[in-house]
XYZ file of C-alpha atoms in Angstrom:
732
model
C 32.482 29.076 8.399
C 31.964 25.452 9.282
C 35.281 25.242 11.074
C 34.528 27.986 13.618
C 32.035 28.598 16.386
C 28.560 28.978 14.895
C 28.089 32.517 13.740
C 24.861 34.354 14.274
C 23.022 37.580 13.974
C 19.534 38.404 15.163
C 18.000 36.206 12.484
C 20.751 33.995 11.015
C 22.954 31.142 12.156
C 25.611 29.002 10.494
C 27.537 25.946 11.618
C 28.076 22.200 11.347
C 25.189 19.849 12.141
C 26.539 17.812 15.025
C 23.629 15.473 15.648
C 19.956 14.931 14.777
C 17.785 14.569 17.854
C 14.508 14.051 16.001
C 13.341 13.958 12.387
C 9.773 13.492 11.080
C 9.799 11.856 7.651
C 6.246 12.980 6.893
C 6.618 16.720 7.294
C 10.402 17.212 7.435
C 10.446 18.645 10.995
C 13.992 18.605 12.371
C 15.417 19.016 15.894
C 19.198 19.050 15.879
C 22.405 20.382 17.413
C 24.651 22.810 15.547
C 28.286 23.678 16.388
C 31.715 24.523 14.976
C 35.224 23.706 16.118
C 34.458 24.911 19.627
C 33.185 21.717 21.216
C 31.292 23.659 23.874
C 29.299 25.837 21.484
C 26.363 23.525 20.809
C 23.060 25.144 19.840
C 19.609 23.566 19.541
C 17.945 24.244 16.156
C 14.363 23.426 15.111
C 12.519 23.799 11.806
C 11.446 22.062 8.584
C 14.075 20.725 6.203
C 14.657 17.801 3.870
C 16.712 15.039 5.434
C 20.186 16.422 6.094
C 23.121 14.500 7.485
C 25.402 15.111 10.399
C 28.527 16.917 9.244
C 26.779 19.200 6.750
C 27.121 22.945 7.087
C 23.754 24.636 7.583
C 23.116 28.343 6.997
C 19.831 29.067 8.799
C 17.449 32.025 8.812
C 14.911 32.417 11.603
C 14.700 33.664 15.180
C 15.785 32.809 18.704
C 13.080 31.431 20.989
C 12.897 30.205 24.580
C 11.265 26.790 24.886
C 9.632 26.251 28.334
C 11.235 22.813 28.656
C 14.289 22.770 26.391
C 15.477 26.337 26.845
C 17.005 28.662 24.256
C 16.912 27.414 20.647
C 17.047 28.763 17.118
C 13.797 28.294 15.173
C 14.548 28.469 11.434
C 12.138 28.961 8.535
C 14.678 28.728 5.688
C 18.112 27.223 5.256
C 20.927 26.389 2.880
C 22.867 23.167 3.185
C 26.438 22.650 2.017
C 28.610 19.576 1.896
C 31.162 19.657 4.719
C 34.452 21.324 3.871
C 36.470 20.615 7.020
C 37.985 17.310 8.085
C 35.831 17.459 11.230
C 32.606 17.897 9.247
C 33.522 15.243 6.652
C 34.327 12.748 9.386
C 30.929 13.360 10.974
C 29.194 13.193 7.584
C 30.681 9.864 6.517
C 30.268 8.283 9.962
C 26.488 8.900 9.745
C 26.108 5.793 7.550
C 24.899 7.817 4.591
C 27.365 6.182 2.191
C 27.004 2.422 2.167
C 30.361 0.766 2.686
C 31.595 3.518 5.029
C 30.878 3.212 8.732
C 32.511 5.012 11.652
C 35.741 2.990 11.450
C 36.322 3.518 7.744
C 35.200 7.157 7.985
C 38.036 7.787 10.441
C 40.587 5.909 8.319
C 39.629 7.718 5.099
C 39.594 11.198 6.648
C 42.878 10.507 8.453
C 44.363 9.740 5.018
C 42.794 12.424 2.818
C 41.649 15.120 5.262
C 39.570 17.967 3.817
C 40.135 16.520 0.319
C 38.164 13.352 1.142
C 34.932 14.075 -0.708
C 36.796 15.111 -3.868
C 38.781 11.873 -3.747
C 35.602 9.779 -3.417
C 33.974 11.667 -6.284
C 36.888 11.972 -8.720
C 39.614 9.517 -7.683
C 37.740 6.708 -5.931
C 40.437 4.155 -6.862
C 42.712 5.875 -4.310
C 40.470 4.509 -1.541
C 42.378 1.231 -1.964
C 45.272 2.996 -0.254
C 43.274 2.504 2.960
C 43.941 -0.795 4.723
C 40.931 -3.114 4.535
C 39.296 -1.424 1.516
C 39.311 -3.677 -1.525
C 37.991 -3.280 -5.051
C 34.497 -4.471 -4.118
C 34.118 -1.925 -1.308
C 35.508 0.872 -3.520
C 32.885 0.076 -6.149
C 30.107 0.055 -3.521
C 31.257 3.399 -2.059
C 31.459 5.013 -5.500
C 27.975 3.806 -6.522
C 26.459 4.937 -3.226
C 28.127 8.346 -3.549
C 26.729 8.872 -7.079
C 23.246 7.859 -5.957
C 23.466 10.163 -2.985
C 24.521 13.075 -5.194
C 21.398 12.591 -7.335
C 19.171 12.301 -4.271
C 20.771 15.340 -2.697
C 20.343 17.474 -5.818
C 16.626 16.693 -5.967
C 16.228 17.191 -2.221
C 17.875 20.570 -2.324
C 15.698 21.573 -5.267
C 12.543 20.467 -3.422
C 13.516 21.690 0.037
C 10.877 24.428 0.074
C 8.091 22.323 -1.392
C 7.395 19.921 1.460
C 8.392 16.760 -0.422
C 9.344 13.923 1.929
C 12.585 11.969 1.673
C 10.723 8.876 0.559
C 9.209 10.737 -2.390
C 12.581 12.204 -3.297
C 13.949 8.674 -3.483
C 11.056 7.706 -5.754
C 11.790 10.642 -8.059
C 15.418 9.639 -8.337
C 14.461 6.023 -8.879
C 12.036 7.038 -11.633
C 14.127 9.615 -13.448
C 17.713 9.084 -12.263
C 20.033 12.049 -12.800
C 17.408 13.665 -15.062
C 15.032 14.239 -12.116
C 15.829 17.900 -11.616
C 15.678 18.715 -15.358
C 12.286 16.983 -15.701
C 10.896 18.842 -12.712
C 12.018 22.146 -14.166
C 10.587 21.457 -17.655
C 7.251 19.812 -16.768
C 6.496 19.700 -13.039
C 2.919 18.462 -13.570
C 4.272 15.337 -15.205
C 5.271 13.860 -11.862
C 1.620 13.745 -10.718
C 0.894 11.132 -13.391
C 4.137 9.212 -13.205
C 5.241 9.108 -9.555
C 2.986 7.558 -6.945
C 2.641 9.728 -3.854
C 3.235 13.098 -5.561
C 0.092 15.190 -5.476
C -1.081 18.194 -7.429
C -0.327 20.680 -4.663
C 3.355 19.734 -4.513
C 3.766 19.847 -8.295
C 1.780 23.091 -8.407
C 4.040 24.807 -5.871
C 7.041 23.868 -7.985
C 5.366 25.085 -11.172
C 4.293 28.439 -9.750
C 7.721 29.062 -8.260
C 9.219 28.310 -11.648
C 7.085 31.070 -13.147
C 4.191 29.180 -14.786
C 1.007 31.214 -15.105
C -1.648 30.832 -12.411
C -4.370 30.746 -15.086
C -2.386 29.003 -17.774
C -4.097 26.142 -19.624
C -1.401 23.666 -18.503
C -2.130 24.389 -14.840
C -5.925 24.300 -15.154
C -5.895 21.068 -17.157
C -3.493 19.462 -14.685
C -5.837 20.479 -11.846
C -8.871 19.011 -13.638
C -7.151 15.711 -14.361
C -5.886 15.594 -10.787
C -9.429 16.084 -9.470
C -10.709 13.228 -11.647
C -7.789 11.038 -10.547
C -8.538 11.823 -6.897
C -12.093 10.622 -7.483
C -10.636 7.404 -8.912
C -8.394 7.038 -5.871
C -11.578 7.150 -3.784
C -13.047 4.333 -5.879
C -15.138 6.246 -8.457
C -14.899 5.539 -12.187
C -16.686 8.682 -13.412
C -17.597 12.087 -12.010
C -20.417 14.574 -12.390
C -19.132 17.368 -14.649
C -20.819 20.073 -12.565
C -19.197 18.738 -9.399
C -15.879 18.475 -11.224
C -16.025 22.176 -12.177
C -16.708 23.204 -8.572
C -13.969 21.014 -7.067
C -11.317 21.920 -9.647
C -12.099 25.656 -9.404
C -11.737 25.463 -5.614
C -8.480 23.571 -5.926
C -7.041 26.023 -8.448
C -8.610 29.119 -6.882
C -9.660 30.195 -10.340
C -12.845 31.059 -12.261
C -15.229 28.154 -12.893
C -15.794 29.316 -16.503
C -12.084 28.819 -17.204
C -12.316 25.308 -15.751
C -15.390 24.499 -17.835
C -13.604 25.616 -21.003
C -10.575 23.450 -20.246
C -12.834 20.430 -19.635
C -14.118 20.944 -23.203
C -10.509 21.085 -24.404
C -9.668 17.854 -22.547
C -12.725 16.169 -24.065
C -11.653 17.326 -27.519
C -8.119 15.976 -27.001
C -9.580 12.726 -25.569
C -7.779 13.156 -22.248
C -11.313 12.924 -20.823
C -14.367 11.194 -22.309
C -18.102 11.491 -21.718
C -19.716 8.501 -19.983
C -23.340 9.598 -19.642
C -24.894 13.021 -20.016
C -23.035 15.494 -17.770
C -20.639 12.794 -16.500
C -16.999 12.398 -17.543
C -14.274 9.857 -16.919
C -10.704 9.032 -17.766
C -10.369 7.128 -21.059
C -8.636 4.240 -19.276
C -11.686 3.760 -17.044
C -14.065 3.999 -19.987
C -12.095 1.366 -21.922
C -11.909 -0.949 -18.915
C -15.673 -0.772 -18.281
C -16.407 -1.317 -21.975
C -13.949 -4.214 -22.189
C -15.426 -5.902 -19.119
C -18.998 -5.501 -20.395
C -18.148 -6.731 -23.903
C -16.103 -9.702 -22.659
C -18.812 -10.841 -20.228
C -21.400 -10.785 -22.983
C -19.056 -12.753 -25.228
C -18.854 -15.424 -22.522
C -22.627 -15.466 -22.076
C -23.345 -15.671 -25.798
C -20.928 -18.527 -26.623
C -21.728 -22.209 -26.218
C -20.026 -24.029 -23.348
C -16.983 -26.241 -23.969
C -17.735 -28.463 -20.941
C -18.304 -32.142 -21.700
C -21.858 -33.418 -21.093
C -22.551 -33.465 -17.356
C -25.651 -34.928 -15.714
C -25.752 -32.173 -13.142
C -28.083 -33.758 -10.581
C -26.208 -37.063 -10.618
C -22.927 -35.191 -10.339
C -24.170 -33.352 -7.238
C -25.239 -36.636 -5.613
C -21.811 -38.103 -6.433
C -20.066 -35.075 -4.887
C -22.109 -35.441 -1.701
C -21.174 -39.105 -1.427
C -17.517 -38.219 -1.971
C -17.721 -35.501 0.721
C -19.483 -37.826 3.173
C -22.362 -35.451 3.964
C -25.374 -33.888 2.317
C -25.314 -30.336 0.966
C -27.753 -27.601 1.908
C -30.207 -26.430 -0.737
C -28.303 -23.195 -1.371
C -25.037 -25.105 -1.753
C -26.628 -27.493 -4.237
C -28.000 -24.525 -6.166
C -24.570 -22.886 -6.263
C -23.001 -26.003 -7.814
C -25.919 -26.378 -10.249
C -25.723 -22.787 -11.485
C -21.949 -22.886 -11.874
C -22.256 -25.934 -14.163
C -25.290 -24.710 -16.119
C -24.525 -20.953 -16.413
C -21.609 -19.650 -18.421
C -21.000 -16.902 -15.838
C -22.289 -17.050 -12.253
C -21.688 -15.486 -8.861
C -21.510 -17.168 -5.465
C -21.681 -14.818 -2.477
C -21.936 -15.325 1.280
C -20.314 -14.561 4.617
C -18.094 -16.752 6.835
C -19.365 -20.198 7.757
C -21.980 -20.318 4.965
C -20.354 -23.117 2.976
C -18.500 -21.459 0.075
C -15.511 -23.779 0.559
C -17.741 -26.878 0.391
C -19.111 -25.722 -2.967
C -15.654 -25.018 -4.367
C -14.337 -28.417 -3.284
C -17.357 -30.229 -4.762
C -17.260 -28.275 -8.013
C -13.542 -28.923 -8.521
C -14.080 -32.647 -7.831
C -16.843 -32.864 -10.449
C -14.817 -30.971 -13.074
C -11.700 -33.062 -12.421
C -13.720 -36.251 -12.827
C -14.828 -34.963 -16.235
C -11.173 -34.182 -17.114
C -11.858 -30.513 -17.762
C -9.144 -27.870 -17.695
C -9.709 -25.833 -14.509
C -7.948 -22.637 -13.467
C -8.284 -21.241 -9.954
C -7.275 -17.694 -9.085
C -7.446 -14.968 -6.454
C -6.302 -11.335 -6.275
C -3.565 -11.992 -3.662
C -0.987 -14.675 -3.044
C -2.356 -15.491 0.398
C -5.893 -15.891 -0.942
C -4.606 -18.117 -3.763
C -2.729 -20.373 -1.337
C -5.796 -20.659 0.900
C -7.951 -21.491 -2.118
C -5.506 -24.173 -3.266
C -5.578 -25.817 0.157
C -9.380 -25.831 0.420
C -10.026 -26.992 -3.167
C -7.081 -29.421 -3.402
C -6.137 -27.859 -6.737
C -3.413 -25.469 -7.857
C -4.369 -21.779 -7.587
C -2.465 -18.605 -8.403
C -2.810 -14.837 -8.352
C -4.523 -13.062 -11.224
C -1.206 -11.451 -12.194
C 0.539 -14.812 -12.475
C -2.457 -16.370 -14.185
C -2.443 -13.697 -16.891
C 1.401 -13.516 -17.045
C 2.354 -9.865 -16.841
C 5.093 -8.877 -19.291
C 7.150 -5.948 -17.898
C 8.684 -5.211 -21.293
C 5.236 -4.695 -22.852
C 3.628 -3.118 -19.788
C 0.641 -5.474 -19.972
C -0.561 -9.038 -19.586
C 0.498 -11.754 -22.014
C -2.961 -13.350 -22.010
C -5.790 -11.360 -23.603
C -8.484 -11.913 -26.257
C -5.799 -12.545 -28.894
C -3.942 -14.955 -26.638
C -6.561 -16.387 -24.260
C -6.049 -18.774 -21.382
C -6.184 -22.476 -22.178
C -9.063 -23.629 -19.983
C -12.682 -24.723 -19.751
C -13.534 -23.295 -16.337
C -12.178 -20.359 -14.294
C -13.003 -19.927 -10.601
C -12.029 -16.581 -9.056
C -12.105 -16.331 -5.260
C -12.265 -13.106 -3.205
C -13.956 -11.399 -6.144
C -14.857 -8.342 -4.026
C -11.171 -7.415 -4.244
C -11.155 -7.223 -8.045
C -10.904 -3.613 -9.139
C -12.201 -2.522 -12.525
C -8.953 -2.801 -14.501
C -7.944 -6.173 -13.092
C -11.443 -7.583 -13.628
C -11.427 -6.357 -17.236
C -7.990 -7.892 -17.867
C -9.131 -11.209 -16.392
C -12.418 -11.562 -18.262
C -10.983 -10.527 -21.634
C -8.405 -13.346 -21.296
C -11.006 -16.102 -20.679
C -11.848 -18.012 -23.876
C -15.491 -17.376 -24.928
C -16.459 -21.052 -24.583
C -15.248 -21.312 -20.972
C -17.231 -20.889 -17.727
C -16.502 -18.252 -15.076
C -17.496 -18.466 -11.409
C -16.911 -15.404 -9.214
C -16.816 -16.170 -5.477
C -16.824 -13.450 -2.847
C -18.453 -11.764 0.111
C -20.423 -8.772 -1.146
C -20.573 -7.340 2.404
C -16.809 -6.826 2.616
C -15.001 -3.622 1.753
C -14.790 -2.976 -1.987
C -11.492 -3.193 -3.853
C -8.587 -0.896 -3.053
C -8.526 0.137 -6.703
C -11.401 1.943 -8.391
C -14.743 0.373 -9.162
C -17.145 -1.884 -7.298
C -17.154 -4.776 -9.709
C -18.767 -7.558 -7.669
C -21.596 -5.302 -6.456
C -22.140 -3.863 -9.948
C -22.341 -7.335 -11.486
C -24.881 -8.408 -8.865
C -26.894 -5.204 -9.311
C -26.932 -5.576 -13.112
C -29.148 -8.684 -12.779
C -27.332 -9.949 -15.844
C -25.737 -12.934 -14.087
C -27.008 -15.848 -12.018
C -26.345 -15.119 -8.337
C -26.444 -17.677 -5.515
C -26.592 -16.182 -2.023
C -25.468 -18.299 0.921
C -27.083 -17.076 4.129
C -27.344 -20.140 6.411
C -24.569 -20.595 8.991
C -23.660 -24.268 9.385
C -23.542 -26.146 12.668
C -19.749 -26.426 12.757
C -19.552 -22.635 12.421
C -22.299 -21.806 14.894
C -19.964 -22.430 17.803
C -17.536 -19.874 16.479
C -17.726 -16.543 18.247
C -16.125 -14.940 15.186
C -18.823 -16.226 12.811
C -21.599 -15.342 15.247
C -20.262 -11.805 15.718
C -19.846 -11.372 11.945
C -23.500 -12.122 11.309
C -24.483 -9.918 14.259
C -22.537 -7.042 12.674
C -24.352 -7.492 9.374
C -27.610 -7.393 11.329
C -26.612 -4.084 12.956
C -26.063 -5.421 16.500
C -23.869 -2.696 17.999
C -22.951 -4.394 21.300
C -19.314 -5.475 21.434
C -18.098 -8.596 23.244
C -17.963 -8.041 27.041
C -14.934 -5.777 27.604
C -12.092 -6.709 29.938
C -9.890 -4.093 31.562
C -6.495 -5.678 30.954
C -5.037 -7.822 28.196
C -3.666 -10.311 30.728
C -7.269 -11.385 31.493
C -7.841 -13.001 28.063
C -9.805 -16.222 28.403
C -8.307 -19.062 26.281
C -11.776 -20.651 25.963
C -13.068 -17.742 23.857
C -12.138 -16.682 20.330
C -13.489 -13.104 20.498
C -12.188 -10.555 23.019
C -12.475 -6.839 23.692
C -9.712 -5.173 25.731
C -10.757 -1.771 26.999
C -8.392 1.136 26.275
C -9.767 4.646 26.722
C -6.907 6.624 25.138
C -4.701 6.103 22.080
C -1.694 5.759 24.394
C -3.400 3.014 26.410
C -4.446 1.291 23.189
C -0.871 1.176 21.865
C 0.408 -0.106 25.235
C -2.188 -2.901 25.253
C -1.418 -3.931 21.652
C 2.312 -3.921 22.400
C 1.788 -6.015 25.562
C -0.246 -8.547 23.591
C 2.469 -8.868 20.945
C 5.472 -8.913 23.295
C 4.220 -10.988 26.237
C 0.677 -12.321 26.377
C 0.181 -13.990 22.989
C 3.669 -15.584 22.780
C 3.795 -16.677 26.442
C 0.168 -17.453 27.323
C -1.036 -18.744 23.945
C 2.269 -19.915 22.350
C 1.661 -17.721 19.301
C 4.451 -16.570 16.942
C 3.688 -12.878 16.511
C 5.572 -12.484 13.209
C 3.807 -15.320 11.381
C 0.502 -15.811 13.214
C -0.622 -12.355 14.384
C -1.759 -9.403 12.322
C -2.656 -5.986 13.709
C -5.292 -4.240 11.562
C -5.789 -0.506 12.096
C -8.255 1.924 10.463
C -5.878 4.904 10.123
C -2.235 5.422 9.150
C -1.368 8.468 11.243
C -1.715 9.458 14.862
C -0.710 7.720 18.076
C -3.070 4.826 17.397
C -2.221 4.760 13.688
C -0.399 2.161 11.630
C 2.923 4.047 11.594
C 3.290 4.350 15.354
C 1.958 0.837 15.996
C 4.634 -0.575 13.702
C 7.383 1.362 15.489
C 6.224 0.283 18.955
C 5.667 -3.381 18.084
C 9.010 -3.624 16.288
C 10.878 -2.150 19.254
C 9.003 -4.513 21.588
C 9.530 -7.816 19.765
C 12.631 -7.149 17.646
C 14.760 -4.583 19.495
C 18.187 -6.052 18.705
C 18.023 -7.259 15.115
C 20.864 -6.098 12.859
C 19.790 -2.659 11.710
C 20.356 -0.728 8.527
C 19.092 2.764 7.812
C 18.644 3.312 4.107
C 17.472 6.831 3.324
C 14.337 7.338 5.386
C 13.824 3.618 6.005
C 14.973 1.451 8.864
C 15.257 -2.304 8.490
C 16.070 -4.894 11.107
C 16.781 -8.532 10.460
C 13.655 -10.385 11.499
C 11.253 -7.501 10.721
C 7.914 -8.253 9.114
C 7.424 -6.205 5.908
C 4.834 -5.791 3.144
C 5.278 -5.058 -0.570
C 3.386 -1.877 -1.524
C 3.380 -2.076 -5.320
C 3.473 -4.732 -8.015
C 6.995 -5.603 -9.090
C 6.695 -7.959 -12.020
C 10.453 -8.315 -12.469
C 10.802 -9.729 -8.956
C 7.463 -11.556 -9.089
C 6.253 -9.884 -5.900
C 2.985 -8.006 -5.700
C 1.174 -5.380 -3.699
C 0.185 -6.972 -0.379
C 2.776 -9.783 -0.344
C 4.326 -10.175 3.126
C 7.809 -11.296 4.042
C 10.503 -11.299 6.696
C 13.796 -9.370 6.496
C 16.316 -12.201 6.416
C 19.555 -10.293 5.910
C 20.848 -6.727 5.761
C 23.918 -6.020 3.623
C 25.438 -2.845 5.038
C 28.307 -2.901 2.551
C 26.180 -2.841 -0.591
C 23.033 -1.315 0.892
C 20.836 -4.318 0.119
C 18.212 -6.226 2.057
C 17.068 -9.814 1.528
C 13.422 -10.648 2.111
C 11.925 -14.104 2.555
C 8.501 -14.372 0.917
C 7.463 -17.830 2.098
C 10.318 -19.912 0.707
C 11.457 -17.392 -1.917
C 14.410 -15.113 -1.199
C 14.199 -11.721 -2.948
C 17.082 -9.213 -2.939
C 16.199 -5.498 -2.878
C 18.725 -2.936 -4.050
C 19.057 0.307 -2.090
C 16.729 2.262 -4.414
C 14.087 -0.490 -4.372
C 13.436 -0.504 -0.644
C 10.846 2.282 -1.015
C 8.493 -0.512 -2.128
C 8.623 -2.036 1.362
C 6.895 -0.974 4.557
C 6.718 -2.448 8.059
C 3.858 -4.926 8.384
C 3.366 -5.659 12.063
C 0.339 -3.391 11.585
C -1.426 -2.850 8.245
C -4.700 -1.346 7.033
C -7.891 -3.382 6.834
C -7.910 -2.815 3.058
C -4.450 -4.381 2.790
C -5.687 -7.441 4.683
C -8.406 -8.380 2.193
C -7.978 -11.809 0.717
C -5.832 -12.924 3.648
C -6.540 -14.876 6.798
C -4.521 -14.865 9.993
C -4.707 -17.138 13.029
C -4.959 -14.089 15.311
C -6.142 -10.559 14.481
C -5.690 -7.568 16.813
C -8.024 -4.721 15.878
C -7.549 -1.278 17.525
C -10.806 0.718 17.556
C -10.829 4.280 18.877
C -13.206 7.187 18.557
C -10.359 9.157 16.969
C -10.796 6.763 14.011
C -14.310 8.172 13.480
C -13.732 9.012 9.798
C -13.165 5.321 9.052
C -15.594 3.730 11.512
C -17.953 1.845 9.228
C -19.781 -1.460 9.566
C -18.111 -3.122 6.576
C -14.662 -2.091 7.859
C -15.171 -3.926 11.165
C -16.834 -6.861 9.378
C -13.916 -7.205 6.950
C -11.289 -7.013 9.711
C -13.135 -9.490 11.913
C -13.534 -12.069 9.151
C -9.755 -12.082 8.508
C -9.298 -13.976 11.814
C -9.291 -17.792 11.712
C -8.915 -18.596 15.427
C -8.977 -15.440 17.539
C -9.777 -11.730 17.244
C -8.910 -9.183 19.920
C -10.476 -5.729 19.720
C -8.529 -3.122 21.660
C -10.015 0.280 22.372
C -13.303 1.951 23.226
C -16.604 0.024 23.167
C -18.281 3.268 22.034
C -16.078 3.293 18.908
C -17.211 -0.247 18.085
C -20.855 0.798 18.465
C -20.269 3.881 16.262
C -18.858 1.682 13.504
C -21.671 -0.896 13.553
C -24.348 1.803 13.474
C -22.710 3.396 10.430
C -23.839 1.318 7.462
C -23.866 4.343 5.131
C -20.695 3.561 3.298
C -19.501 5.722 0.418
C -21.375 4.869 -2.778
C -18.876 4.437 -5.591
C -19.868 6.155 -8.802
C -19.411 3.779 -11.737
C -20.831 3.357 -15.240
C -20.438 -0.417 -15.489
C -24.099 -1.355 -14.960
C -25.197 0.980 -17.785
C -22.530 -0.363 -20.141
C -23.552 -3.936 -19.327
C -27.192 -3.067 -20.112
C -26.224 -1.332 -23.366
C -24.229 -4.387 -24.467
C -27.186 -6.623 -23.668
C -29.414 -4.411 -25.821
C -26.903 -4.438 -28.657
C -25.755 -0.829 -28.225
């Protein structure tokens, strides 16, 4: 019926989707206009649906409602989508940009040639597209490939339309499983929880139950248990209390706790779970990582050093002469312990002299012609370390050489690094698995120095390695607490130490961003509502910082926000800043993602094939609308992303504080609102503040700042590393 006026009864409606007024990628909420061949019969429709395209025929079930502002509209709660069958619908469908290589112009030319047979021609006789003037072999190939990809995406989307799966996740499923996605979902829906990032238990469970799996079946209960343990890991824990696990899993599954307890025993028997301590369980991967880290550290401690003879005190005097100034006692002790102890830790906040120690230590080791390796968890941190130490540094992943074909690192205990001394900066960012991989790859005769700020947020991944190592009392720890004269004049350093001391008073607030004083490096712009906060941040990025302070917003400014959602969240901030500073860049919509040339983006997962890693930032340099590709500049490296790879990228004008760890930015803008209350913690503000090198601008409510500083009761991560370290020391 797509070629006629939309047909309707009291609770049904059918017609061609003319245009999409609004679509929410997160929850699938759609506002659109439906009509048939009668150009005057346009009807507003609202409801939840997977991403559909203009030109599709929609068969909707729901009810008519009168909206106080928008008038009469059809609110649907279920629908069926069909590919367009009429020339009118096909023309609309292809002109939407869904198929890369076909824009409005070519859509008209193709439909003029093939009419209602167009989609069959594209699918079955794509070579005939060369009959259209301007379409060559290359464009035909691109159109055919895009059509096949879209068919796979569409099939999965239609299958998942009632399960609340977002378009982005559908793209991930297709990327992971290809044309087998639907078959895999039907045969083992719980599999996707383990294998596809972003798919949770509830989504997989809805699919499973609708496919007829038993509510109390062992597969479902075990999947729920493992999901509960994995959720604990996602929150940073490496093991969970069995009693708490039973309660949480039973609540999740809405089933009897005795059934859950029995399935935990079954998972322990099959080794899908292991016992850590009495009444505590963990995933075997976590248990192995903790054991590996403990064993490897003890191997380092128990093996004689390979360093050449060094007269430590004379070396320190020499390093001071080379630097041109004397070191503080704590700095001298840090150098001494690094040279004398096989494994040591250096911890301290900003302005306490960590860089001085690193530079001196590297100078001493170079003079002794030792093989030094410097590393950090992120590329930005590695580059900063290289600059400060005047020695090559690299990320942990590059240091250990990840091999995609083997799914692991090339360097390990069988193939260790070739070095005498390893210095790892930003050690607070090392999660359990990465720390274990690093330490097991260090030759037993080498030294290891871990450098970090123990007061920062813990790693994004599970574990609390730096804190656990300090708490174990197994290693030599040097704490730097004195702020040096050159740092005392820094408002940022002074505020950082005030935060650690629990001083809840923010910098004196100003009422408008235009009143920023260039003489100061710490500012607080008052904004009493989320809307006002976003306006102030946007004004800073669009006008004040570029014009008043000559700051390049893309390369020198980073907005750090506590939450992802909401008006003051990362998603909306990115949209508003992008539209403010890059409104006219060449634009390409690829699935649910929009890219503009000149946009700032961030990589969200490790891609070892492309040598880009979670947290790497770049600029969109080119958008290829023909082939559906984007080119990203990461520093001086140009990386090409195919259309199914762009799900790894997100806008980066605003990012989370966690994502910022290991990086420094000339200017940081930090929205703080009471609506962020769930995330308002002292170490969050401290971490965000200490990312700024020259200027930090808080925007929001002074009361929110005070709430955060007063809250020093951060979530305690449950780990078993300290016990395993103690057991190894005792020979167990």
